[in-house]
PDB file of C-alpha atoms in Angstrom:
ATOM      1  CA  UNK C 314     -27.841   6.211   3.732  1.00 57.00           C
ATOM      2  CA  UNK C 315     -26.262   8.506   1.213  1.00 67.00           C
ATOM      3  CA  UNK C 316     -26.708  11.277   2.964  1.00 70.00           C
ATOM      4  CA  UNK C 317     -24.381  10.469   5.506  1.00 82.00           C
ATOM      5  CA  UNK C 318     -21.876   9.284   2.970  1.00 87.00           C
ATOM      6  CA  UNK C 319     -19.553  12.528   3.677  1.00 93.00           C
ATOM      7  CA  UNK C 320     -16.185  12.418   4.809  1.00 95.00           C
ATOM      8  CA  UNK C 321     -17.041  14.740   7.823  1.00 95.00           C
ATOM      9  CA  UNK C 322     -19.783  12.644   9.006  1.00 95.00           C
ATOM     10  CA  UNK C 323     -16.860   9.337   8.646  1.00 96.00           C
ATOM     11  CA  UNK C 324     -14.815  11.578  10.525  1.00 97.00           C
ATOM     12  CA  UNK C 325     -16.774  12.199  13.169  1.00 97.00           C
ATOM     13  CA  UNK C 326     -17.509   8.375  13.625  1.00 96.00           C
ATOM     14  CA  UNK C 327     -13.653   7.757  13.747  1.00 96.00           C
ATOM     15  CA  UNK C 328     -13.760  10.325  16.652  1.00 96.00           C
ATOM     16  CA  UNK C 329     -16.403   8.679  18.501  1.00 95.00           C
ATOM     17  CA  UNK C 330     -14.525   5.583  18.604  1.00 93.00           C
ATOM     18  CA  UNK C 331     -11.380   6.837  19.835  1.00 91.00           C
ATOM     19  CA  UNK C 332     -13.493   8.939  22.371  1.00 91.00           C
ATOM     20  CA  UNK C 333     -15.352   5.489  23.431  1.00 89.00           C
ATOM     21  CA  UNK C 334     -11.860   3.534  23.829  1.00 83.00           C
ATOM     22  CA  UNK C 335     -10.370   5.998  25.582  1.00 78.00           C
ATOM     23  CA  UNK C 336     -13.590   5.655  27.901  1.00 78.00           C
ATOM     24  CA  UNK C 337     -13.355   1.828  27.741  1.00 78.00           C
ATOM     25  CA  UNK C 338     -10.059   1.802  29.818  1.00 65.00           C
ATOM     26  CA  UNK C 339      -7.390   2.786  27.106  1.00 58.00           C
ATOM     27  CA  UNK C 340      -7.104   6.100  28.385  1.00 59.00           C
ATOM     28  CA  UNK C 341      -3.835   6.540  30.007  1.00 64.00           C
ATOM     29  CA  UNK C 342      -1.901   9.850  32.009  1.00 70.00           C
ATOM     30  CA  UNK C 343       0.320  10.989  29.148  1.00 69.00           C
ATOM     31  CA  UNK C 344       3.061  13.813  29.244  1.00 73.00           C
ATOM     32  CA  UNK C 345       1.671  17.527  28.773  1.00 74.00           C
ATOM     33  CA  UNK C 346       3.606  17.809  25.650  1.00 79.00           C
ATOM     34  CA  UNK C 347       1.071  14.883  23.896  1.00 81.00           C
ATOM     35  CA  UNK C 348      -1.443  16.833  24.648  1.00 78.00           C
ATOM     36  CA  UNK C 349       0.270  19.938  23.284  1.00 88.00           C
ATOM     37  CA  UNK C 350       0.992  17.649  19.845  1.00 93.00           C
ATOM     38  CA  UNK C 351      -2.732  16.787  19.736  1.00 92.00           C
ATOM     39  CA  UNK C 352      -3.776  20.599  19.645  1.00 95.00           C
ATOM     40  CA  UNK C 353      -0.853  21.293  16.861  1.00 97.00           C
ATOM     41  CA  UNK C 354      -1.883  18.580  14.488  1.00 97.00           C
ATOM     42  CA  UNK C 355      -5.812  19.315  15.225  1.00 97.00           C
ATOM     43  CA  UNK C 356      -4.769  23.120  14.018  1.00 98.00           C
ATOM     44  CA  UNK C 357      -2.298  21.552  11.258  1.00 98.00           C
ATOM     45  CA  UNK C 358      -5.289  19.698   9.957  1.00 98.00           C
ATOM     46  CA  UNK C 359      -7.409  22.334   9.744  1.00 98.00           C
ATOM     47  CA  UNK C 360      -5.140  24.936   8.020  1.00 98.00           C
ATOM     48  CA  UNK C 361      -4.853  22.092   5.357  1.00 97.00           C
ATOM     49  CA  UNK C 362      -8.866  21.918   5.136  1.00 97.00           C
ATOM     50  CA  UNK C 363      -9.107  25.815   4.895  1.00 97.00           C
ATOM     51  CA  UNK C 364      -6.056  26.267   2.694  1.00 98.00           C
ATOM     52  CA  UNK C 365      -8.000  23.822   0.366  1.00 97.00           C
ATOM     53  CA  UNK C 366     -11.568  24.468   0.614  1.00 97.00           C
ATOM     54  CA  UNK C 367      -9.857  28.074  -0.246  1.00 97.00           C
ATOM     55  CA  UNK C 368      -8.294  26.974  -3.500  1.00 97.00           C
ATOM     56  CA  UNK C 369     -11.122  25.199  -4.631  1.00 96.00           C
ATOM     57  CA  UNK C 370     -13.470  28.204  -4.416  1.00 96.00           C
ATOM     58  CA  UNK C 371     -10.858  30.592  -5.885  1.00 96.00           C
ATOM     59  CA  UNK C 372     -11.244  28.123  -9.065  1.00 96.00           C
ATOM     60  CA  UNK C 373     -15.088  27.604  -8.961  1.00 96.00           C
ATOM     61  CA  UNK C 374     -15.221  23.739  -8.304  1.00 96.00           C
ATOM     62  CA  UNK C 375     -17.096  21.931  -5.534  1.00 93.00           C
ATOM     63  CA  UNK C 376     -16.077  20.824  -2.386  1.00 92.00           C
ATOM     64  CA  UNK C 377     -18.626  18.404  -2.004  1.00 90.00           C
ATOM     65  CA  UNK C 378     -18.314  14.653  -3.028  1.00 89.00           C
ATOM     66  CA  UNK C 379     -19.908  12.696  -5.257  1.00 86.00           C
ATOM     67  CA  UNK C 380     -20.148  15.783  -7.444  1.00 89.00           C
ATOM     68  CA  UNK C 381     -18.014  16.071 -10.796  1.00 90.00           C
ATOM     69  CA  UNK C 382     -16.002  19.167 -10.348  1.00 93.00           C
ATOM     70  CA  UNK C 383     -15.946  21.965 -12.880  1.00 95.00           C
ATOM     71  CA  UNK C 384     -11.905  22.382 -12.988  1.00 96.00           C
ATOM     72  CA  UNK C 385      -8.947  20.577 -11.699  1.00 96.00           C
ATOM     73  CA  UNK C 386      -6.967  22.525  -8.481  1.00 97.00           C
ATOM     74  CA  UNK C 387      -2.914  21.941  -8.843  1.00 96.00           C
ATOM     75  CA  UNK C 388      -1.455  24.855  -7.213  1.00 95.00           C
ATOM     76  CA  UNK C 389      -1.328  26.010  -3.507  1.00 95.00           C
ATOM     77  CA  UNK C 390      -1.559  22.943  -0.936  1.00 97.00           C
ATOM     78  CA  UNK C 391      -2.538  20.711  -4.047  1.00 97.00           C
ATOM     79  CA  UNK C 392       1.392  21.054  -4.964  1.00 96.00           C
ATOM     80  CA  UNK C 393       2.186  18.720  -2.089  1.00 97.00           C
ATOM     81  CA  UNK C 394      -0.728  16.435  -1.505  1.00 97.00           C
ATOM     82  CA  UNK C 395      -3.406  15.842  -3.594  1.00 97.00           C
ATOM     83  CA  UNK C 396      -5.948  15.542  -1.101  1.00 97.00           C
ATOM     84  CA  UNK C 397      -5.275  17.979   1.248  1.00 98.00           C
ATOM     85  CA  UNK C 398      -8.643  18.141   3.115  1.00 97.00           C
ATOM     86  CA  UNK C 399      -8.935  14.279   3.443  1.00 98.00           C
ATOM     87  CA  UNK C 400      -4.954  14.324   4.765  1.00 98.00           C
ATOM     88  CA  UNK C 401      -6.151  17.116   6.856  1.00 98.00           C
ATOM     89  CA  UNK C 402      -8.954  15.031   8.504  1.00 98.00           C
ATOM     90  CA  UNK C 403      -6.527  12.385   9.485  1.00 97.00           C
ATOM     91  CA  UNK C 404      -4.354  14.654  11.192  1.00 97.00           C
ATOM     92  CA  UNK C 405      -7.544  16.043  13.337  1.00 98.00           C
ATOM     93  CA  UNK C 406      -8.043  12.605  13.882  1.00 97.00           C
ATOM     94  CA  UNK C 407      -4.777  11.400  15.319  1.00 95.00           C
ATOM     95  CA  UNK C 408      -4.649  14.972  17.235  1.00 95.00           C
ATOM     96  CA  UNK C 409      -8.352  14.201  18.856  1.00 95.00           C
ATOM     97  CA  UNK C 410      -6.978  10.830  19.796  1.00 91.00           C
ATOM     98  CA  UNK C 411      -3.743  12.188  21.460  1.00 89.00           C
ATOM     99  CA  UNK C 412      -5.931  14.930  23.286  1.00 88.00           C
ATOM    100  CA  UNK C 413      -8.071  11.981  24.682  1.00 85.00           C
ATOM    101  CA  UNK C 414      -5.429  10.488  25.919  1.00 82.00           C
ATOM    102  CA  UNK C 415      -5.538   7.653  23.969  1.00 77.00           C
ATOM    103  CA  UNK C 416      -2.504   6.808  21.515  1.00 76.00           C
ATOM    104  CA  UNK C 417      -3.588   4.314  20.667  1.00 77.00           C
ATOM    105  CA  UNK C 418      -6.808   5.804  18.889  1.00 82.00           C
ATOM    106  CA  UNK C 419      -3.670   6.829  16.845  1.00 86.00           C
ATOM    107  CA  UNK C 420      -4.143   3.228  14.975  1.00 90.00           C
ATOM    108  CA  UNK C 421      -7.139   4.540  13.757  1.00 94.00           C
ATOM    109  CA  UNK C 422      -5.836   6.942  11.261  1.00 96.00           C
ATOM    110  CA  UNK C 423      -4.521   4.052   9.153  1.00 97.00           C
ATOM    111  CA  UNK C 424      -8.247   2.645   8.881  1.00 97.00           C
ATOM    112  CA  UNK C 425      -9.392   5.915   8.169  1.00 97.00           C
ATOM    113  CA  UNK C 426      -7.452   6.867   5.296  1.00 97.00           C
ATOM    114  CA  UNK C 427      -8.289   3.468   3.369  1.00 97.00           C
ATOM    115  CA  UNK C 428     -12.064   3.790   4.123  1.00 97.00           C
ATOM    116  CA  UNK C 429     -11.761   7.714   3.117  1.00 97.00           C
ATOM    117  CA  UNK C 430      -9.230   6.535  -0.265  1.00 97.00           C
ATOM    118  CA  UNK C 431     -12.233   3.883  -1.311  1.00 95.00           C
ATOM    119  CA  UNK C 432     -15.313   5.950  -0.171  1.00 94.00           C
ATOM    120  CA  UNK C 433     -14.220   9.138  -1.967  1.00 96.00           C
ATOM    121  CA  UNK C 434     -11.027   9.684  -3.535  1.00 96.00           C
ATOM    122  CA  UNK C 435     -10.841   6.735  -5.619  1.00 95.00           C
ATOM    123  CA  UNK C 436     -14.369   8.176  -7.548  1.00 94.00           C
ATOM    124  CA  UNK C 437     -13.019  11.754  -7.276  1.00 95.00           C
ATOM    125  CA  UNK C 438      -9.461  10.546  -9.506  1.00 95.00           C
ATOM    126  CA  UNK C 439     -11.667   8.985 -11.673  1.00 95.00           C
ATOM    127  CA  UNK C 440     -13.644  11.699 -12.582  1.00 94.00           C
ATOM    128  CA  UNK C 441     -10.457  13.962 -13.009  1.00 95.00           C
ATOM    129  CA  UNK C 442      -8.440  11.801 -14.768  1.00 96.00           C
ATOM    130  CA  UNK C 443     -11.720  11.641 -17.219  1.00 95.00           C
ATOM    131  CA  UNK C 444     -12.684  15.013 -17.336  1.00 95.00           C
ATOM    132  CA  UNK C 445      -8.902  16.467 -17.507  1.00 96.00           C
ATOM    133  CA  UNK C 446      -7.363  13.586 -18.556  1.00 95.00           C
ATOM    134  CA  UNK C 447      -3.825  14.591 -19.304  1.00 96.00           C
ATOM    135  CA  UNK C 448      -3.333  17.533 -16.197  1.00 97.00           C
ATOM    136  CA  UNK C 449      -4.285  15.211 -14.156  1.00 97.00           C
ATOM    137  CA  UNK C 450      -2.284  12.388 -15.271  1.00 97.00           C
ATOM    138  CA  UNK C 451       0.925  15.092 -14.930  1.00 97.00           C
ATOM    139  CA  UNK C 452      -0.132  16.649 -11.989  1.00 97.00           C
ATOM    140  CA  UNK C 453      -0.716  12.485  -9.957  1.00 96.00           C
ATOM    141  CA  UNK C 454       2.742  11.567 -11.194  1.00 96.00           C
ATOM    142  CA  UNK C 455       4.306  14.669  -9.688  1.00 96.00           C
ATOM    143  CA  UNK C 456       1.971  14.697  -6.193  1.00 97.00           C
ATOM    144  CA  UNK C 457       1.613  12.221  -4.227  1.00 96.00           C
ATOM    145  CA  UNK C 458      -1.736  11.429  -3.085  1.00 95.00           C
ATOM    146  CA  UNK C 459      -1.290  11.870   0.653  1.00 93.00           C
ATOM    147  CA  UNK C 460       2.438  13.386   1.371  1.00 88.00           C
TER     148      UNK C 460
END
């Protein structure tokens, strides 16, 4: 099962299921503009992921959990969140829902971000605030860990 312990794969699975209940009868005829605000968080999202995948390969570290990284990234998008890929996966996700039609796939996000903040991100602070102990420390009292 551990190799579908990635947050894309999650993700994905949180798609599905706003896909399905839209499918199920939630969908409902919503103004062009939602639509419109789907597409510009499901771009929004993305720039975040590339902005950060970006950072993390200018300072040799992985992008893949469940890996110790080899440095700490606190500059760039890391400034404002510190998990910009995992904040940029929950916009996709309340984008895909609004392009399906189905706010209320919105509700989803929520769920989401607590599986994502106890599936990865609570091991992934650990091993920083180990392995840089003090940056981290300054950088998690200045960032906030989603905005």
């Amino acid at each position: 099962m551990k190799y579908f312990d990635y947050p894309p794969v999650w993700l994905l699975a949180f798609m599905a299921l706003a896909w399905g209940s839209a499918r199920l009868g939630l969908e409902m005829d919503l103004p062009a503009w939602v639509g419109l605000s789907g597409r510009l968080l499901i771009l929004f999202g993305i720039s975040l992921m590339v902005l950060a995948a970006f950072a993390m390969w200018r300072h040799r570290t992985t992008l893949v959990p469940h890996r110790v990284p080899a440095a700490i990234v606190t500059n760039g998008v890391y400034k404002f969140t510190r998990n910009p890929i995992y904040l940029g996966d929950a916009f996709t996700l309340a984008g895909f829902s609004l392009l399906c039609g189905n706010p209320a796939g919105v509700a989803l996000v929520p769920v989401f971000m607590v599986v994502i903040r106890r599936r990865f991100i609570a091991e992934e602070e650990n091993w920083l605030r180990t392995k840089f102990h003090e940056e981290f420390q300054t950088w998690a009292e200045k960032t906030r860990r989603w905005l």
